[in-house]
PDB file of C-alpha atoms in Angstrom:
ATOM      1  CA  MET A   4      -0.104   0.328  -0.336  1.00  0.00           C
ATOM      2  CA  ASP A   5       1.356   3.228  -0.620  1.00  0.00           C
ATOM      3  CA  PHE A   6       1.400   5.536   2.434  1.00  0.00           C
ATOM      4  CA  SER A   7       2.614   8.728   0.631  1.00  0.00           C
ATOM      5  CA  LYS A   8      -1.098  10.504   0.123  1.00  0.00           C
ATOM      6  CA  PHE A   9      -1.666  10.069   3.397  1.00  0.00           C
ATOM      7  CA  GLU A  10       1.871  11.782   4.467  1.00  0.00           C
ATOM      8  CA  GLU A  11       0.425  14.521   1.902  1.00  0.00           C
ATOM      9  CA  THR A  12      -2.994  14.570   3.932  1.00  0.00           C
ATOM     10  CA  ILE A  13      -0.985  15.238   7.367  1.00  0.00           C
ATOM     11  CA  GLY A  14       1.819  17.178   5.940  1.00  0.00           C
ATOM     12  CA  TYR A  15       4.121  14.971   7.532  1.00  0.00           C
ATOM     13  CA  GLN A  16       6.959  12.868   5.724  1.00  0.00           C
ATOM     14  CA  PHE A  17       8.218   9.543   7.173  1.00  0.00           C
ATOM     15  CA  LYS A  18      11.766   9.320   7.244  1.00  0.00           C
ATOM     16  CA  ASP A  19      11.389   5.646   7.995  1.00  0.00           C
ATOM     17  CA  LYS A  20       8.019   4.388   6.225  1.00  0.00           C
ATOM     18  CA  ASN A  21       8.058   0.893   7.908  1.00  0.00           C
ATOM     19  CA  LEU A  22       7.254   3.335  10.903  1.00  0.00           C
ATOM     20  CA  LEU A  23       3.999   4.558   9.141  1.00  0.00           C
ATOM     21  CA  LYS A  24       2.982   1.094   7.446  1.00  0.00           C
ATOM     22  CA  GLN A  25       3.456  -0.193  11.429  1.00  0.00           C
ATOM     23  CA  ALA A  26       0.927   1.858  12.522  1.00  0.00           C
ATOM     24  CA  PHE A  27      -1.370   1.275  10.241  1.00  0.00           C
ATOM     25  CA  THR A  28      -1.252  -2.316  11.199  1.00  0.00           C
ATOM     26  CA  HIS A  29      -3.648  -3.917  13.029  1.00  0.00           C
ATOM     27  CA  ARG A  30      -2.664  -7.578  15.297  1.00  0.00           C
ATOM     28  CA  SER A  31      -5.718  -9.629  13.026  1.00  0.00           C
ATOM     29  CA  TYR A  32      -3.779  -8.503   9.726  1.00  0.00           C
ATOM     30  CA  ILE A  33       0.082  -9.924  11.065  1.00  0.00           C
ATOM     31  CA  ASN A  34      -2.340 -13.343  12.238  1.00  0.00           C
ATOM     32  CA  GLU A  35      -3.561 -13.653   8.888  1.00  0.00           C
ATOM     33  CA  ASN A  36      -0.983 -13.005   6.711  1.00  0.00           C
ATOM     34  CA  ARG A  37       2.347 -14.450   8.210  1.00  0.00           C
ATOM     35  CA  SER A  38       4.284 -16.490   5.841  1.00  0.00           C
ATOM     36  CA  PRO A  39       4.701 -20.468   6.282  1.00  0.00           C
ATOM     37  CA  ALA A  40       8.188 -20.034   7.746  1.00  0.00           C
ATOM     38  CA  GLY A  41       6.306 -18.500  10.529  1.00  0.00           C
ATOM     39  CA  GLY A  42       6.376 -14.602   9.971  1.00  0.00           C
ATOM     40  CA  SER A  43       5.865 -11.846   7.880  1.00  0.00           C
ATOM     41  CA  GLY A  44       8.411  -9.505   8.947  1.00  0.00           C
ATOM     42  CA  LEU A  45       5.841  -6.798   9.590  1.00  0.00           C
ATOM     43  CA  MET A  46       4.860  -5.698  13.225  1.00  0.00           C
ATOM     44  CA  HIS A  47       1.391  -4.454  14.552  1.00  0.00           C
ATOM     45  CA  ASN A  48       0.751  -1.388  16.067  1.00  0.00           C
ATOM     46  CA  GLU A  49       0.075  -2.224  19.762  1.00  0.00           C
ATOM     47  CA  ARG A  50       3.631  -0.710  21.360  1.00  0.00           C
ATOM     48  CA  LEU A  51       3.311   2.862  18.912  1.00  0.00           C
ATOM     49  CA  GLU A  52       0.074   2.923  20.142  1.00  0.00           C
ATOM     50  CA  PHE A  53       1.194   2.497  23.713  1.00  0.00           C
ATOM     51  CA  LEU A  54       3.736   5.465  22.869  1.00  0.00           C
ATOM     52  CA  GLY A  55       1.289   7.507  21.108  1.00  0.00           C
ATOM     53  CA  ASP A  56      -1.223   7.678  23.989  1.00  0.00           C
ATOM     54  CA  ALA A  57       1.366   8.766  26.330  1.00  0.00           C
ATOM     55  CA  VAL A  58       2.751  11.721  24.307  1.00  0.00           C
ATOM     56  CA  LEU A  59      -1.138  12.696  23.454  1.00  0.00           C
ATOM     57  CA  GLU A  60      -1.822  12.770  27.018  1.00  0.00           C
ATOM     58  CA  LEU A  61       1.633  15.010  27.562  1.00  0.00           C
ATOM     59  CA  VAL A  62       0.751  17.362  24.456  1.00  0.00           C
ATOM     60  CA  ILE A  63      -2.773  17.685  25.500  1.00  0.00           C
ATOM     61  CA  THR A  64      -2.068  18.243  29.110  1.00  0.00           C
ATOM     62  CA  ASP A  65       0.555  21.086  28.819  1.00  0.00           C
ATOM     63  CA  PHE A  66      -2.054  22.353  26.204  1.00  0.00           C
ATOM     64  CA  LEU A  67      -4.991  22.895  28.521  1.00  0.00           C
ATOM     65  CA  TYR A  68      -2.729  23.821  31.669  1.00  0.00           C
ATOM     66  CA  GLU A  69      -1.325  26.960  29.609  1.00  0.00           C
ATOM     67  CA  ARG A  70      -4.444  27.931  27.767  1.00  0.00           C
ATOM     68  CA  PHE A  71      -7.056  27.558  30.449  1.00  0.00           C
ATOM     69  CA  LYS A  72      -5.671  29.346  33.760  1.00  0.00           C
ATOM     70  CA  ASP A  73      -8.844  29.553  35.164  1.00  0.00           C
ATOM     71  CA  MET A  74     -10.015  26.270  35.464  1.00  0.00           C
ATOM     72  CA  ASN A  75      -9.099  23.984  38.585  1.00  0.00           C
ATOM     73  CA  GLU A  76      -7.762  20.473  38.218  1.00  0.00           C
ATOM     74  CA  GLY A  77     -11.080  18.775  38.001  1.00  0.00           C
ATOM     75  CA  GLU A  78     -11.883  20.460  35.309  1.00  0.00           C
ATOM     76  CA  LEU A  79      -8.529  20.323  33.186  1.00  0.00           C
ATOM     77  CA  THR A  80      -8.815  16.567  34.189  1.00  0.00           C
ATOM     78  CA  SER A  81     -12.604  15.882  32.742  1.00  0.00           C
ATOM     79  CA  LEU A  82     -11.663  18.314  29.554  1.00  0.00           C
ATOM     80  CA  ARG A  83      -8.408  16.426  28.829  1.00  0.00           C
ATOM     81  CA  SER A  84     -10.006  13.478  28.918  1.00  0.00           C
ATOM     82  CA  ALA A  85     -12.271  14.493  26.297  1.00  0.00           C
ATOM     83  CA  LEU A  86     -10.017  15.368  23.731  1.00  0.00           C
ATOM     84  CA  VAL A  87      -8.387  12.091  24.519  1.00  0.00           C
ATOM     85  CA  ASN A  88     -10.696  10.006  24.467  1.00  0.00           C
ATOM     86  CA  SER A  89     -11.971   6.928  21.923  1.00  0.00           C
ATOM     87  CA  ASP A  90     -14.500   8.904  20.601  1.00  0.00           C
ATOM     88  CA  THR A  91     -12.660  11.859  19.936  1.00  0.00           C
ATOM     89  CA  CYS A  92      -9.297   9.780  18.435  1.00  0.00           C
ATOM     90  CA  ALA A  93     -11.855   8.328  16.137  1.00  0.00           C
ATOM     91  CA  LEU A  94     -13.365  11.024  14.927  1.00  0.00           C
ATOM     92  CA  VAL A  95      -9.698  12.844  13.978  1.00  0.00           C
ATOM     93  CA  ALA A  96      -8.725   9.465  12.193  1.00  0.00           C
ATOM     94  CA  GLN A  97     -11.394   9.762  10.466  1.00  0.00           C
ATOM     95  CA  GLU A  98     -10.683  13.248   9.093  1.00  0.00           C
ATOM     96  CA  ILE A  99      -7.641  12.525   7.886  1.00  0.00           C
ATOM     97  CA  GLY A 100      -8.933   9.479   6.017  1.00  0.00           C
ATOM     98  CA  ALA A 101      -6.951   6.677   7.928  1.00  0.00           C
ATOM     99  CA  ASN A 102      -9.974   4.164   7.255  1.00  0.00           C
ATOM    100  CA  ASP A 103      -8.611   3.836   3.664  1.00  0.00           C
ATOM    101  CA  PHE A 104      -5.190   2.664   5.079  1.00  0.00           C
ATOM    102  CA  LEU A 105      -5.759   0.454   7.736  1.00  0.00           C
ATOM    103  CA  LEU A 106      -4.152  -2.937   7.189  1.00  0.00           C
ATOM    104  CA  LEU A 107      -6.892  -5.227   8.745  1.00  0.00           C
ATOM    105  CA  SER A 108      -7.845  -8.919   8.499  1.00  0.00           C
ATOM    106  CA  LYS A 109     -10.630  -9.969   6.219  1.00  0.00           C
ATOM    107  CA  GLY A 110     -12.900 -10.339   9.388  1.00  0.00           C
ATOM    108  CA  GLU A 111     -12.029  -7.128  11.114  1.00  0.00           C
ATOM    109  CA  SER A 112     -12.207  -5.121   7.522  1.00  0.00           C
ATOM    110  CA  LYS A 113     -16.183  -6.499   7.260  1.00  0.00           C
ATOM    111  CA  ASP A 114     -16.836  -4.639  10.892  1.00  0.00           C
ATOM    112  CA  ILE A 115     -17.751  -0.971  10.389  1.00  0.00           C
ATOM    113  CA  GLY A 116     -19.730  -0.787  13.671  1.00  0.00           C
ATOM    114  CA  ARG A 117     -18.494   0.397  17.066  1.00  0.00           C
ATOM    115  CA  ALA A 118     -15.576  -1.776  16.481  1.00  0.00           C
ATOM    116  CA  ARG A 119     -14.278  -0.055  13.831  1.00  0.00           C
ATOM    117  CA  GLN A 120     -14.386   3.086  15.872  1.00  0.00           C
ATOM    118  CA  PHE A 121     -11.845   1.281  18.389  1.00  0.00           C
ATOM    119  CA  ILE A 122      -9.884   0.511  15.502  1.00  0.00           C
ATOM    120  CA  LEU A 123      -9.310   3.737  14.200  1.00  0.00           C
ATOM    121  CA  ALA A 124      -9.187   4.946  17.460  1.00  0.00           C
ATOM    122  CA  ASN A 125      -6.222   3.285  18.497  1.00  0.00           C
ATOM    123  CA  THR A 126      -4.526   3.992  14.899  1.00  0.00           C
ATOM    124  CA  LEU A 127      -4.798   7.630  15.720  1.00  0.00           C
ATOM    125  CA  GLU A 128      -2.592   7.092  18.754  1.00  0.00           C
ATOM    126  CA  ALA A 129      -0.155   4.947  16.687  1.00  0.00           C
ATOM    127  CA  ILE A 130      -0.093   7.043  13.943  1.00  0.00           C
ATOM    128  CA  ILE A 131       1.314   9.857  16.855  1.00  0.00           C
ATOM    129  CA  GLY A 132       3.311   7.197  18.199  1.00  0.00           C
ATOM    130  CA  ALA A 133       5.569   6.624  14.759  1.00  0.00           C
ATOM    131  CA  ILE A 134       5.639  10.407  13.887  1.00  0.00           C
ATOM    132  CA  TYR A 135       7.623  10.589  17.579  1.00  0.00           C
ATOM    133  CA  MET A 136       9.699   7.948  17.075  1.00  0.00           C
ATOM    134  CA  ASP A 137      10.585   9.051  13.435  1.00  0.00           C
ATOM    135  CA  GLY A 138      10.998  12.619  13.970  1.00  0.00           C
ATOM    136  CA  GLY A 139      10.615  13.534  17.753  1.00  0.00           C
ATOM    137  CA  TYR A 140       8.260  15.433  20.242  1.00  0.00           C
ATOM    138  CA  GLU A 141       8.002  18.697  17.954  1.00  0.00           C
ATOM    139  CA  PRO A 142       6.498  17.042  14.636  1.00  0.00           C
ATOM    140  CA  ALA A 143       4.188  14.663  17.476  1.00  0.00           C
ATOM    141  CA  LYS A 144       2.800  18.146  19.021  1.00  0.00           C
ATOM    142  CA  GLU A 145       2.547  20.043  15.638  1.00  0.00           C
ATOM    143  CA  PHE A 146       0.380  16.638  14.628  1.00  0.00           C
ATOM    144  CA  ILE A 147      -1.642  16.911  17.659  1.00  0.00           C
ATOM    145  CA  ILE A 148      -2.157  20.472  17.599  1.00  0.00           C
ATOM    146  CA  LYS A 149      -3.308  20.850  14.253  1.00  0.00           C
ATOM    147  CA  TYR A 150      -6.248  18.311  14.492  1.00  0.00           C
ATOM    148  CA  ILE A 151      -6.832  17.651  17.703  1.00  0.00           C
ATOM    149  CA  THR A 152      -6.979  20.916  19.953  1.00  0.00           C
ATOM    150  CA  PRO A 153      -8.969  22.711  17.753  1.00  0.00           C
ATOM    151  CA  LEU A 154     -11.953  20.363  19.159  1.00  0.00           C
ATOM    152  CA  THR A 155     -11.383  22.170  22.263  1.00  0.00           C
ATOM    153  CA  GLU A 156     -14.057  24.983  21.784  1.00  0.00           C
ATOM    154  CA  GLU A 157     -16.627  22.274  20.342  1.00  0.00           C
ATOM    155  CA  ILE A 158     -16.222  20.285  23.301  1.00  0.00           C
ATOM    156  CA  ILE A 159     -16.728  23.085  25.951  1.00  0.00           C
ATOM    157  CA  LYS A 160     -19.890  24.549  23.813  1.00  0.00           C
ATOM    158  CA  LYS A 161     -21.912  21.001  24.194  1.00  0.00           C
ATOM    159  CA  GLY A 162     -20.869  20.624  27.590  1.00  0.00           C
ATOM    160  CA  THR A 163     -19.628  17.065  26.747  1.00  0.00           C
ATOM    161  CA  PHE A 164     -16.360  17.223  28.840  1.00  0.00           C
ATOM    162  CA  ILE A 165     -18.563  17.646  32.405  1.00  0.00           C
ATOM    163  CA  ASP A 166     -18.283  14.942  34.448  1.00  0.00           C
ATOM    164  CA  ALA A 167     -21.214  12.857  33.344  1.00  0.00           C
ATOM    165  CA  LYS A 168     -21.000  10.581  36.556  1.00  0.00           C
ATOM    166  CA  SER A 169     -20.875  13.128  39.249  1.00  0.00           C
ATOM    167  CA  LEU A 170     -23.976  15.140  37.340  1.00  0.00           C
ATOM    168  CA  PHE A 171     -26.066  12.110  36.909  1.00  0.00           C
ATOM    169  CA  GLN A 172     -25.388  11.379  40.761  1.00  0.00           C
ATOM    170  CA  GLU A 173     -26.535  14.733  41.670  1.00  0.00           C
ATOM    171  CA  ARG A 174     -29.557  14.373  39.619  1.00  0.00           C
ATOM    172  CA  ALA A 175     -30.765  11.242  40.701  1.00  0.00           C
ATOM    173  CA  GLN A 176     -30.274  11.542  44.359  1.00  0.00           C
ATOM    174  CA  GLU A 177     -32.387  15.077  43.763  1.00  0.00           C
ATOM    175  CA  HIS A 178     -35.169  13.369  42.005  1.00  0.00           C
ATOM    176  CA  GLU A 179     -35.033  10.138  42.733  1.00  0.00           C
ATOM    177  CA  GLY A 180     -33.341   9.810  46.162  1.00  0.00           C
ATOM    178  CA  VAL A 181     -30.735   6.735  44.930  1.00  0.00           C
ATOM    179  CA  THR A 182     -27.210   6.352  44.712  1.00  0.00           C
ATOM    180  CA  PRO A 183     -26.328   5.688  40.870  1.00  0.00           C
ATOM    181  CA  LEU A 184     -24.613   1.780  40.741  1.00  0.00           C
ATOM    182  CA  TYR A 185     -22.706   0.466  37.780  1.00  0.00           C
ATOM    183  CA  LYS A 186     -22.296  -2.786  36.699  1.00  0.00           C
ATOM    184  CA  THR A 187     -20.000  -4.238  34.393  1.00  0.00           C
ATOM    185  CA  ILE A 188     -22.401  -5.707  31.938  1.00  0.00           C
ATOM    186  CA  ARG A 189     -19.087  -7.219  29.482  1.00  0.00           C
ATOM    187  CA  GLU A 190     -15.904  -7.450  28.982  1.00  0.00           C
ATOM    188  CA  SER A 191     -14.118  -8.768  25.455  1.00  0.00           C
ATOM    189  CA  GLY A 192     -10.568  -8.674  24.307  1.00  0.00           C
ATOM    190  CA  PRO A 193      -7.581  -9.603  24.911  1.00  0.00           C
ATOM    191  CA  ASP A 194      -5.485  -7.855  27.988  1.00  0.00           C
ATOM    192  CA  HIS A 195      -3.882  -5.335  25.792  1.00  0.00           C
ATOM    193  CA  ASP A 196      -6.931  -4.509  24.275  1.00  0.00           C
ATOM    194  CA  LYS A 197      -9.758  -4.685  26.683  1.00  0.00           C
ATOM    195  CA  ARG A 198     -13.262  -3.501  25.900  1.00  0.00           C
ATOM    196  CA  PHE A 199     -16.087  -3.070  28.844  1.00  0.00           C
ATOM    197  CA  VAL A 200     -19.399  -2.489  28.405  1.00  0.00           C
ATOM    198  CA  ILE A 201     -21.408  -0.990  31.863  1.00  0.00           C
ATOM    199  CA  GLY A 202     -24.554  -0.318  33.127  1.00  0.00           C
ATOM    200  CA  VAL A 203     -25.579   2.111  35.323  1.00  0.00           C
ATOM    201  CA  TYR A 204     -28.993   1.496  37.456  1.00  0.00           C
ATOM    202  CA  LEU A 205     -31.355   3.159  39.400  1.00  0.00           C
ATOM    203  CA  GLY A 206     -32.464   0.205  41.983  1.00  0.00           C
ATOM    204  CA  SER A 207     -32.834  -2.701  39.859  1.00  0.00           C
ATOM    205  CA  LYS A 208     -33.654  -0.836  36.637  1.00  0.00           C
ATOM    206  CA  MET A 209     -31.350   0.074  34.241  1.00  0.00           C
ATOM    207  CA  ILE A 210     -31.145   3.580  32.841  1.00  0.00           C
ATOM    208  CA  GLY A 211     -28.080   3.534  30.733  1.00  0.00           C
ATOM    209  CA  GLN A 212     -25.284   1.546  29.362  1.00  0.00           C
ATOM    210  CA  GLY A 213     -22.266   2.700  28.110  1.00  0.00           C
ATOM    211  CA  GLU A 214     -18.422   0.930  26.289  1.00  0.00           C
ATOM    212  CA  GLY A 215     -15.579   1.737  26.671  1.00  0.00           C
ATOM    213  CA  LYS A 216     -11.579   0.935  26.294  1.00  0.00           C
ATOM    214  CA  SER A 217     -11.610   1.186  30.639  1.00  0.00           C
ATOM    215  CA  LYS A 218     -14.081   0.874  33.035  1.00  0.00           C
ATOM    216  CA  GLN A 219     -13.934   4.668  34.154  1.00  0.00           C
ATOM    217  CA  ASP A 220     -14.480   5.599  29.878  1.00  0.00           C
ATOM    218  CA  ALA A 221     -17.466   3.300  30.054  1.00  0.00           C
ATOM    219  CA  GLU A 222     -18.947   4.580  33.439  1.00  0.00           C
ATOM    220  CA  GLN A 223     -19.172   7.919  31.820  1.00  0.00           C
ATOM    221  CA  GLU A 224     -21.023   7.007  28.487  1.00  0.00           C
ATOM    222  CA  ALA A 225     -23.078   5.126  30.673  1.00  0.00           C
ATOM    223  CA  ALA A 226     -23.824   8.240  32.761  1.00  0.00           C
ATOM    224  CA  ARG A 227     -23.983  10.323  29.447  1.00  0.00           C
ATOM    225  CA  VAL A 228     -26.347   7.976  27.780  1.00  0.00           C
ATOM    226  CA  ALA A 229     -28.724   8.261  31.113  1.00  0.00           C
ATOM    227  CA  LEU A 230     -28.947  11.947  31.448  1.00  0.00           C
ATOM    228  CA  LYS A 231     -30.039  11.906  28.141  1.00  0.00           C
ATOM    229  CA  ASP A 232     -32.901   9.678  28.843  1.00  0.00           C
ATOM    230  CA  LYS A 233     -33.514  11.867  31.867  1.00  0.00           C
TER     231      LYS A 233
END
């Protein structure tokens, strides 16, 4: 696959083209394309994703700390979470055309639902990790500032960074006199790539359900769903 069009889109030319290819390579593709000798010579993107996640969080933390000097720690944490979560990363990945370059197994290629969104989010983090490995901190920071931080104002305007769990708890206690309870409905995926589905209950009634890469993200999503339905 020719990744030059993608490089042109993001405005960064890789010195090591293999890093960029690795960023787009899902584990399922490796498993499906092993040679008879036992290996494809290509690595999947999970280590780059791990690195990119840390770089993304650092850049966003620095950006918010300097930009919003009147926000307290809790507000900054919530806003950072909204900017680095899987929904935001998947949205940015789609905007830069990452979906057209994914290297997936035939089975994964057919799934265009929620699972694809998680793959896109992970790929964006891997791309950030690849840029960091190829060119260092500054080009990785430039990429994040160019494509992710512009979403800040819209997130603030919509209020999607507000701690949904705290807000739902306040409303539930005020109107129902009960404290919400969160229960894990389902866990899936290998240890390195877990997915959690969690329901939020008032008494025995489930009010909302959310999915995320961590239990905390899934609980926040469940609370946001519950707030919409209240």
